[in-house]
Amino acid sequence: MSVRPLNIDPSKCFIAGAWVDSLGGQTMPLTNPSDGSTICEIARGQSADVDAAVAAADAALGGEWGRATAAERGRVLAKIGLAVLTHVDELAALEAMEVGKPLKQARADVLALARYMEFYGGAADKVHGETIPYLDGYTVYTLREPHGVTGHIIPWNYPMQIIGRSVGAALAMGNACVLKPAEEACLTALAFAEIARQAGLPDGALNVVPGLGAEAGVALSGHSGVHHISFTGSVGVGKLIQQAAGANVVPVTLELGGKSPQVVFDDADIDAALPFLVNAGIQNAGQTCSASSRILVQRGVYDEVVAGMAARYQALRAGPAVDDLDVGPLVSMRQKEIVAGFIAKGSDLRVAAQGQVIASAPKGGAYVTPMLFADVSPDHTLAQDEIFGPVQVIIPFEDEAEAITIANGTAYGLVASCWTENGARQMRMARALRAGQVFINNYGAGGGVELPLGGTGLSGHGREKGFEALYGFSVLKTVAALHG
C-alpha cells in the first residue's frame, strides 16, 4: 500500500478533512521535555473551533460515513492500520520528542496503534444484536447503533495508544469523532488524522482540535452536540468533565489512573517476577495510569525481592528520548516539580536503591532520578497517592488476608497482579483484588489490545479495549414487532 508522506501543520486544527486556522487565530508553544526547547507552535483551539468540529462530525454522519456499512467501516480502519505501519519511524520520533519517552517505547506505541486499527477493523461487522423470546405473536430483537458524535479528550502520556483504543472503537461502531489531544503532546494525533484521511476515512469522521483543557476541553465536554465523552486523565479533571457532560445527560467513559499493586508471595518465581516488578513501575518514566507503583512482598522472600529490585534500579539510566535509555524525562518541568515533591515526602523512608540521570542529559530537561523505597507503611503518602513518576514503594505483609487488605487499601482500583505458584490462591486473589484487570504471574499482558481495561473507585468507570469498548461506543435499541 502506498501512502503519501505526511504533511501536517501543527499550528492548525484538522476539521472536515482540512487543515484550518483556529478561528481565534491563537497558537501556543510545544516544548521538548528532553531539553526544554520549543518544538513548534500548535493551535490554541477555542469553543468556536469545537463548534466547527462538531458540525463537521455531524455532517459526516449525514453523509458518506453515516451511510457506510459495518463491513465498509472495517475496511477503512484496516487500511488506516496498514498506513500507520508505513510511518512507524516518523510517528515514533514525534511521540518520543513531545512526550520524552525512549524511542523503543514510542515505537511500541506506534505498533499498538496499528494493532488497534486492525482489531477494530476486523470487529466492526461482528457486533451483533440478539433475539429475545417474548409473548406469543411478537418478534423481539436488539440492535447496536452509534451514539452519534463522540468527544475524545486524551492525555499526553500515551497519545497513540489511547487514540487507538478510543477513536478506533468509536469509528468501528459508526460514530464520528472530535478529538482534543493534550496540549503537551498533540503531534501524533494530528499526524494520525492525516494518515486516516490519506487511507480513505471520509471527511469529518475524525476532527482534531488542539488546545488547552480549560478552553477547548471544556467546550467539548459540555457541548450539546456531543453524545458521548471518553476521557483519560486525572481524577480532578475527570470529575469536571463528568459534571459538564451531565448537564446534557451524556454518557462518559472515564479512565483516571491508579495505585496498582503487585503482590508477591513466598512461593513465587522471583527471577520471573523481577523484570515485571520494575518495568511496570518505570515504563514511560512511571507516567502510566496502570503503573505498578506498589510492590507488596511476603516476609519470607522480602529481602530477596528488595535486593533483586535494588540491583535493577541501580542499573537504570535516565536521559534524552533519542538516547533510548531505560527512562526518559518527565513530560514537563511542572510534572518534574510534582514528582520531586512526592520524593521529598519520602525523606523519612529507606531508599533501597536509585537509578541515575546520565551526566550528558541537557540541563533544561525534565529529569528525575528513579527511586525505590523499602519498608513502607501502607498508609504512607507514597503508598496511597498516584505519583506519576519513576518511583516505587515496597511494602511487607505477613499472610494472604493482610495482602488483600493492603492491596485494596487505596481509593483506586485499575490494575493488580499476583505472583504465586499456588493455583487455589491464584483464584482467590483474582476474585479478592479490587481492580478492573488482574494478572497472575505477569503484569500488563503485552499491551492486550483485546483485553477490556477500566477501573473502580477513583480509577473511573466504563471499559476501553476489546469488544467491551464497542459496546460502550454504541446504544442498545430494542425492537418489538407484534405480528399476530
Coordinates of C-alpha atoms in Angstrom, one line a residue:
M1 CA 0.0 0.0 0.0
S2 CA 1.4 3.4 -1.0
V3 CA 0.8 6.4 1.3
R4 CA 2.0 9.9 0.6
P5 CA 4.5 11.4 3.0
L6 CA 2.9 13.2 5.9
N7 CA 2.3 16.9 5.5
I8 CA 0.8 18.2 8.8
D9 CA 0.6 21.8 10.1
P10 CA 0.6 21.7 13.9
S11 CA -0.4 25.3 14.0
K12 CA -3.8 24.4 12.6
C13 CA -6.8 22.3 13.5
F14 CA -7.9 19.4 11.4
I15 CA -11.6 19.8 10.7
A16 CA -13.7 18.2 7.9
G17 CA -10.6 16.7 6.3
A18 CA -8.8 20.0 6.0
W19 CA -6.1 21.9 7.9
V20 CA -7.6 25.2 9.1
D21 CA -6.5 28.0 11.3
S22 CA -8.1 28.3 14.7
L23 CA -10.9 30.8 14.5
G24 CA -9.4 32.7 17.3
G25 CA -6.1 32.9 15.5
Q26 CA -4.1 31.9 18.6
T27 CA -1.2 29.4 18.9
M28 CA 1.0 28.3 21.8
P29 CA 4.4 26.7 22.1
L30 CA 5.0 22.9 22.3
T31 CA 8.0 22.0 24.5
N32 CA 10.5 19.2 24.1
P33 CA 10.9 17.8 27.6
S34 CA 14.3 16.3 26.8
D35 CA 16.0 19.7 26.6
G36 CA 13.3 22.4 27.3
S37 CA 13.5 23.7 23.7
T38 CA 10.4 24.8 21.7
I39 CA 9.5 22.2 19.1
C40 CA 6.9 24.3 17.2
E41 CA 3.7 26.4 17.7
I42 CA 0.5 24.5 17.9
A43 CA -3.1 25.7 17.5
R44 CA -4.8 27.0 20.6
G45 CA -8.3 25.9 19.8
Q46 CA -11.3 27.7 21.2
S47 CA -15.0 26.9 21.6
A48 CA -15.7 28.2 18.1
D49 CA -13.3 25.6 16.7
V50 CA -15.0 22.9 18.7
D51 CA -18.4 24.1 17.3
A52 CA -16.9 23.7 13.8
A53 CA -15.5 20.3 14.5
V54 CA -18.8 19.0 16.0
A55 CA -20.7 20.4 13.0
A56 CA -18.3 18.6 10.6
A57 CA -18.7 15.3 12.5
D58 CA -22.5 15.7 12.4
A59 CA -22.3 16.3 8.7
A60 CA -20.2 13.1 8.3
L61 CA -22.9 11.1 10.0
G62 CA -25.4 12.5 7.5
G63 CA -23.1 11.7 4.6
E64 CA -20.8 9.0 3.3
W65 CA -19.6 7.9 6.8
G66 CA -23.1 7.6 8.2
R67 CA -24.2 5.5 5.2
A68 CA -21.2 3.1 5.4
T69 CA -22.0 -0.4 6.3
A70 CA -20.2 -2.1 9.2
A71 CA -18.0 -4.0 6.7
E72 CA -17.1 -0.9 4.9
R73 CA -16.1 0.9 8.1
G74 CA -14.0 -2.1 9.0
R75 CA -12.1 -2.0 5.7
V76 CA -11.3 1.7 6.2
L77 CA -10.0 1.0 9.7
A78 CA -7.9 -1.9 8.4
K79 CA -6.4 0.4 5.7
I80 CA -5.6 3.0 8.4
G81 CA -3.8 0.4 10.4
L82 CA -1.7 -0.6 7.4
A83 CA -1.0 3.0 6.7
V84 CA 0.2 3.6 10.3
L85 CA 2.8 0.8 9.7
T86 CA 4.3 2.8 6.8
H87 CA 5.1 5.7 9.2
V88 CA 6.5 3.8 12.2
D89 CA 9.8 5.7 12.3
E90 CA 8.2 9.1 11.8
L91 CA 5.4 8.6 14.4
A92 CA 7.9 7.1 16.9
A93 CA 10.2 10.1 16.5
L94 CA 7.3 12.5 17.0
E95 CA 6.0 10.9 20.2
A96 CA 9.5 10.4 21.7
M97 CA 10.2 14.1 21.0
E98 CA 7.0 15.6 22.5
V99 CA 6.4 13.1 25.4
G100 CA 10.1 12.3 26.2
K101 CA 9.7 8.5 26.2
P102 CA 12.6 6.4 24.8
L103 CA 12.4 5.6 21.1
K104 CA 11.9 1.9 21.7
Q105 CA 8.8 2.7 23.8
A106 CA 7.5 5.1 21.3
R107 CA 7.9 2.6 18.5
A108 CA 6.0 0.0 20.5
D109 CA 3.2 2.6 20.8
V110 CA 3.0 3.0 17.0
L111 CA 2.7 -0.7 16.6
A112 CA 0.0 -0.8 19.2
L113 CA -1.9 2.0 17.3
A114 CA -1.8 -0.1 14.1
R115 CA -2.9 -3.2 16.0
Y116 CA -5.9 -1.3 17.4
M117 CA -7.0 -0.3 13.9
E118 CA -6.5 -3.9 12.8
F119 CA -8.5 -5.2 15.7
Y120 CA -11.4 -2.8 15.4
G121 CA -11.4 -3.0 11.7
G122 CA -11.9 -6.8 12.0
A123 CA -14.5 -6.4 14.8
A124 CA -16.7 -3.7 13.1
D125 CA -19.1 -6.1 11.5
K126 CA -19.1 -8.6 14.3
V127 CA -21.1 -6.8 16.9
H128 CA -24.4 -8.5 16.8
G129 CA -27.8 -7.9 18.4
E130 CA -29.9 -10.8 19.7
T131 CA -33.5 -12.1 19.6
I132 CA -35.4 -12.3 22.8
P133 CA -38.2 -14.9 23.4
Y134 CA -41.3 -13.0 24.4
L135 CA -45.1 -13.2 24.2
D136 CA -46.9 -15.1 21.5
G137 CA -47.2 -13.1 18.3
Y138 CA -44.1 -11.0 19.0
T139 CA -40.7 -11.0 17.5
V140 CA -38.3 -9.0 19.7
Y141 CA -34.7 -8.2 18.8
T142 CA -31.9 -5.8 19.7
L143 CA -29.7 -3.5 17.6
R144 CA -26.4 -1.8 18.4
E145 CA -26.3 1.7 17.0
P146 CA -23.7 4.5 17.2
H147 CA -24.2 7.3 19.8
G148 CA -23.5 9.9 17.0
V149 CA -20.8 12.5 17.6
T150 CA -18.3 11.3 20.3
G151 CA -15.8 13.5 22.1
H152 CA -12.4 12.2 22.9
I153 CA -10.1 14.0 25.4
I154 CA -6.8 12.2 25.6
P155 CA -3.7 12.7 27.8
W156 CA -0.1 13.3 27.0
N157 CA 1.4 10.0 28.2
Y158 CA 0.2 7.6 25.5
P159 CA -1.4 9.6 22.8
M160 CA -1.2 7.0 20.0
Q161 CA -2.3 4.1 22.2
I162 CA -5.3 6.0 23.6
I163 CA -6.3 7.2 20.1
G164 CA -6.3 3.6 19.0
R165 CA -8.4 2.2 21.9
S166 CA -10.8 5.2 22.0
V167 CA -11.2 6.7 18.5
G168 CA -10.7 3.2 16.8
A169 CA -13.6 1.7 18.8
A170 CA -15.8 4.7 18.2
L171 CA -15.3 4.7 14.5
A172 CA -15.8 1.0 14.2
M173 CA -19.3 1.5 15.7
G174 CA -20.1 4.2 13.2
N175 CA -19.6 7.3 15.4
A176 CA -17.9 10.5 14.1
C177 CA -15.2 11.8 16.4
V178 CA -13.9 15.1 17.7
L179 CA -10.5 14.6 19.4
K180 CA -8.9 17.1 21.8
P181 CA -5.3 16.0 22.4
A182 CA -3.3 17.2 25.4
E183 CA -1.6 20.5 24.9
E184 CA 1.7 18.8 25.9
A185 CA 1.6 16.2 23.1
C186 CA -0.6 16.6 20.1
L187 CA 1.7 16.0 17.1
T188 CA 1.0 12.2 16.7
A189 CA -2.8 12.9 17.0
L190 CA -2.5 15.4 14.1
A191 CA -0.3 13.0 12.2
F192 CA -2.8 10.2 12.7
A193 CA -5.6 12.4 11.3
E194 CA -3.7 13.0 8.2
I195 CA -2.8 9.3 7.9
A196 CA -6.5 8.4 8.3
R197 CA -7.5 10.9 5.6
Q198 CA -5.0 9.5 3.2
A199 CA -6.2 6.0 3.9
G200 CA -9.8 6.9 2.9
L201 CA -11.5 7.9 6.1
P202 CA -14.3 10.3 4.9
D203 CA -14.0 14.0 5.8
G204 CA -15.5 14.9 9.1
A205 CA -15.4 11.4 10.6
L206 CA -12.4 12.4 12.6
N207 CA -11.6 16.0 13.6
V208 CA -8.8 17.2 15.8
V209 CA -8.8 20.4 17.8
P210 CA -5.6 21.1 19.8
G211 CA -5.8 23.5 22.7
L212 CA -5.9 24.0 26.4
G213 CA -8.1 21.8 28.6
A214 CA -9.7 24.9 30.2
E215 CA -10.7 26.1 26.8
A216 CA -11.1 23.5 24.0
G217 CA -11.5 20.7 26.5
V218 CA -14.3 22.5 28.5
A219 CA -16.0 23.4 25.2
L220 CA -16.0 19.8 24.0
S221 CA -17.1 18.1 27.3
G222 CA -20.1 20.4 27.7
H223 CA -21.1 20.6 24.0
S224 CA -24.8 19.9 23.4
G225 CA -24.0 18.3 20.0
V226 CA -21.7 15.6 21.6
H227 CA -23.4 12.4 22.5
H228 CA -20.7 10.5 24.4
I229 CA -17.4 11.6 26.0
S230 CA -14.3 9.5 26.5
F231 CA -11.7 10.9 28.9
T232 CA -8.4 9.5 30.2
G233 CA -6.5 11.7 32.7
S234 CA -6.6 13.0 36.3
V235 CA -9.3 12.4 38.8
G236 CA -9.9 16.1 39.3
V237 CA -10.4 16.8 35.6
G238 CA -12.4 13.7 35.2
K239 CA -14.9 14.9 37.8
L240 CA -15.3 18.2 35.9
I241 CA -15.8 16.5 32.6
Q242 CA -18.5 14.2 34.1
Q243 CA -20.3 17.2 35.6
A244 CA -20.2 19.1 32.3
A245 CA -21.4 16.1 30.3
G246 CA -24.1 15.6 32.9
A247 CA -25.7 18.9 32.0
N248 CA -26.5 17.3 28.6
V249 CA -27.2 13.8 30.1
V250 CA -24.4 12.4 28.0
P251 CA -22.6 9.1 29.0
V252 CA -19.0 9.3 29.9
T253 CA -16.2 6.8 29.9
L254 CA -13.5 7.7 32.5
E255 CA -10.1 6.1 32.9
L256 CA -8.5 8.1 35.7
G257 CA -5.4 6.3 36.9
G258 CA -4.5 4.1 39.8
K259 CA -2.1 3.0 42.5
S260 CA -1.8 -0.5 41.2
P261 CA -0.2 -3.3 43.4
Q262 CA 1.8 -6.3 42.5
V263 CA 1.5 -9.0 45.3
V264 CA 4.5 -11.4 45.6
F265 CA 4.0 -14.5 47.8
D266 CA 6.7 -16.7 49.3
D267 CA 6.2 -19.4 46.6
A268 CA 6.6 -17.0 43.7
D269 CA 9.1 -17.5 40.9
I270 CA 11.2 -14.4 41.9
D271 CA 13.5 -14.5 38.9
A272 CA 10.5 -14.4 36.6
A273 CA 8.8 -11.7 38.6
L274 CA 11.6 -9.2 39.0
P275 CA 11.6 -7.7 35.4
F276 CA 7.8 -7.2 35.7
L277 CA 8.0 -5.7 39.2
V278 CA 10.4 -3.0 38.0
N279 CA 9.4 -2.4 34.4
A280 CA 5.8 -1.9 35.3
G281 CA 6.8 1.0 37.5
I282 CA 9.3 2.8 35.4
Q283 CA 7.9 2.4 31.9
N284 CA 7.4 5.8 30.3
A285 CA 9.1 7.3 33.4
G286 CA 6.3 6.0 35.5
Q287 CA 3.8 8.2 33.7
T288 CA 1.3 5.4 33.2
C289 CA -2.2 5.1 34.6
S290 CA -1.7 1.4 35.2
A291 CA 1.9 1.8 36.5
S292 CA 2.7 -0.6 39.3
S293 CA 3.9 1.8 42.0
R294 CA 3.2 -0.5 45.0
I295 CA 5.1 -3.8 45.4
L296 CA 3.6 -6.0 48.2
V297 CA 6.0 -8.8 49.3
Q298 CA 5.5 -11.6 51.8
R299 CA 8.0 -11.7 54.6
G300 CA 9.7 -15.0 53.6
V301 CA 11.0 -13.5 50.3
Y302 CA 11.0 -9.9 51.3
D303 CA 14.8 -9.4 51.5
E304 CA 15.3 -11.3 48.3
V305 CA 12.8 -9.2 46.3
V306 CA 14.2 -5.9 47.7
A307 CA 17.7 -6.9 46.8
G308 CA 16.7 -8.0 43.3
M309 CA 14.7 -4.9 42.6
A310 CA 17.5 -2.7 44.0
A311 CA 20.1 -4.3 41.7
R312 CA 17.8 -3.5 38.7
Y313 CA 17.3 0.1 39.9
Q314 CA 21.0 0.7 40.3
A315 CA 21.4 -0.2 36.6
L316 CA 18.6 2.2 35.4
R317 CA 19.8 5.2 33.3
A318 CA 17.6 8.2 32.5
G319 CA 18.4 10.6 29.6
P320 CA 17.0 12.2 26.4
A321 CA 14.4 10.3 24.4
V322 CA 16.8 10.0 21.4
D323 CA 19.4 8.2 23.6
D324 CA 16.8 5.3 24.0
L325 CA 17.8 4.6 27.6
D326 CA 15.6 2.9 30.3
V327 CA 13.9 6.1 31.4
G328 CA 13.3 9.4 29.6
P329 CA 12.4 12.8 31.0
L330 CA 9.0 13.6 32.5
V331 CA 6.7 15.4 30.1
S332 CA 7.2 18.9 31.6
M333 CA 9.0 20.8 34.3
R334 CA 5.7 21.1 36.1
Q335 CA 5.4 17.4 36.2
K336 CA 9.0 17.2 37.4
E337 CA 8.1 19.5 40.3
I338 CA 5.1 17.4 41.3
V339 CA 7.2 14.2 41.3
A340 CA 10.1 15.9 43.2
G341 CA 7.5 16.9 45.8
F342 CA 6.5 13.3 46.3
I343 CA 10.1 12.2 46.6
A344 CA 10.6 14.8 49.2
K345 CA 7.7 13.4 51.2
G346 CA 9.6 10.1 51.2
S347 CA 12.5 11.6 53.2
D348 CA 11.5 9.5 56.2
L349 CA 11.7 6.3 54.2
R350 CA 14.5 3.9 53.5
V351 CA 15.9 4.3 50.0
A352 CA 16.5 0.8 48.8
A353 CA 18.2 2.0 45.5
Q354 CA 18.0 4.7 42.9
G355 CA 18.9 5.0 39.2
Q356 CA 21.0 7.7 37.6
V357 CA 20.4 10.6 35.3
I358 CA 23.3 10.5 32.8
A359 CA 25.8 13.3 33.1
S360 CA 25.2 14.4 29.5
A361 CA 21.4 15.0 29.9
P362 CA 20.5 18.5 28.9
K363 CA 20.1 20.8 31.9
G364 CA 16.8 22.1 30.6
G365 CA 15.3 18.6 30.5
A366 CA 12.6 17.4 33.0
Y367 CA 14.6 14.6 34.5
V368 CA 14.1 12.9 37.9
T369 CA 16.2 10.1 39.4
P370 CA 14.3 6.7 39.5
M371 CA 13.7 6.0 43.2
L372 CA 12.9 2.7 45.1
F373 CA 11.7 2.9 48.7
A374 CA 11.5 -0.1 51.0
D375 CA 9.8 -0.9 54.4
V376 CA 7.0 1.5 53.5
S377 CA 3.8 1.6 55.6
P378 CA 0.6 1.0 53.6
D379 CA -0.8 4.3 54.7
H380 CA 2.2 6.5 53.7
T381 CA 1.5 9.2 51.2
L382 CA 3.8 7.4 48.7
A383 CA 1.8 4.2 49.1
Q384 CA -1.6 6.0 48.7
D385 CA -1.3 8.8 46.1
E386 CA -0.6 8.5 42.4
I387 CA 2.9 9.9 41.8
F388 CA 3.1 9.6 38.0
G389 CA 6.9 9.3 38.0
P390 CA 9.5 6.6 38.2
V391 CA 9.0 5.9 42.0
Q392 CA 8.1 2.6 43.6
V393 CA 7.5 1.5 47.2
I394 CA 7.9 -1.9 48.6
I395 CA 5.5 -3.0 51.4
P396 CA 5.9 -6.1 53.5
F397 CA 3.0 -8.4 54.5
E398 CA 2.5 -11.5 56.6
D399 CA -0.3 -13.5 55.0
E400 CA -2.9 -13.6 52.3
A401 CA -5.5 -11.8 54.3
E402 CA -3.2 -8.9 55.0
A403 CA -2.1 -8.8 51.4
I404 CA -5.7 -8.3 50.3
T405 CA -6.3 -5.6 52.8
I406 CA -3.2 -3.7 51.8
A407 CA -3.8 -4.2 48.0
N408 CA -7.4 -2.9 48.3
G409 CA -6.5 -0.2 50.7
T410 CA -6.4 2.8 48.4
A411 CA -9.1 4.8 46.6
Y412 CA -8.1 3.4 43.3
G413 CA -8.8 0.1 41.5
L414 CA -7.3 -0.1 38.0
V415 CA -4.8 -3.0 37.7
A416 CA -3.4 -5.6 40.1
S417 CA -1.1 -8.6 39.8
C418 CA -0.4 -11.6 41.9
W419 CA 2.7 -13.8 41.9
T420 CA 2.2 -17.3 43.3
E421 CA 2.5 -20.9 42.2
N422 CA -0.5 -21.9 44.3
G423 CA -3.4 -22.4 41.9
A424 CA -6.1 -22.1 44.6
R425 CA -4.5 -18.9 45.9
Q426 CA -4.4 -17.5 42.3
M427 CA -8.2 -17.9 42.0
R428 CA -8.8 -16.5 45.4
M429 CA -6.7 -13.4 44.8
A430 CA -8.2 -12.9 41.3
R431 CA -11.6 -12.6 43.0
A432 CA -10.5 -10.6 46.0
L433 CA -8.3 -7.9 44.4
R434 CA -10.4 -4.8 43.6
A435 CA -9.3 -3.9 40.1
G436 CA -10.6 -3.8 36.6
Q437 CA -7.7 -6.1 35.5
V438 CA -5.9 -8.8 37.5
F439 CA -2.8 -10.5 36.2
I440 CA -1.5 -13.8 37.5
N441 CA 2.3 -14.3 37.3
N442 CA 2.6 -11.4 34.8
Y443 CA 1.7 -7.8 34.5
G444 CA 0.1 -6.0 31.6
A445 CA -0.1 -9.0 29.2
G446 CA 1.9 -7.3 26.5
G447 CA -0.4 -4.4 26.0
G448 CA -3.5 -6.5 25.5
V449 CA -5.5 -4.7 22.8
E450 CA -8.1 -7.4 23.2
L451 CA -8.4 -7.1 27.0
P452 CA -11.0 -4.8 28.4
L453 CA -9.5 -2.0 30.6
G454 CA -11.2 0.2 33.2
G455 CA -11.4 0.7 36.9
T456 CA -13.3 1.0 40.1
G457 CA -13.4 3.8 42.6
L458 CA -11.2 6.8 41.7
S459 CA -9.9 4.9 38.7
G460 CA -13.1 5.7 36.9
H461 CA -15.8 3.7 35.1
G462 CA -16.6 2.2 31.7
R463 CA -14.3 0.0 29.7
E464 CA -12.0 0.5 26.8
K465 CA -10.1 -2.0 24.7
G466 CA -11.5 -5.3 23.4
F467 CA -15.2 -5.8 22.4
E468 CA -16.3 -4.1 25.6
A469 CA -15.2 -0.8 24.1
L470 CA -17.5 -1.4 21.1
Y471 CA -20.5 -1.9 23.4
G472 CA -19.6 1.4 25.2
F473 CA -19.5 3.3 22.0
S474 CA -22.9 2.1 21.0
V475 CA -26.5 2.4 22.1
L476 CA -28.7 -0.7 22.5
K477 CA -32.1 -0.5 20.8
T478 CA -34.9 -3.0 21.5
V479 CA -37.4 -3.6 18.7
A480 CA -40.6 -5.4 19.5
A481 CA -42.8 -6.3 16.5
L482 CA -46.4 -7.5 17.0
H483 CA -47.4 -9.6 14.0
G484 CA -50.0 -12.0 15.4

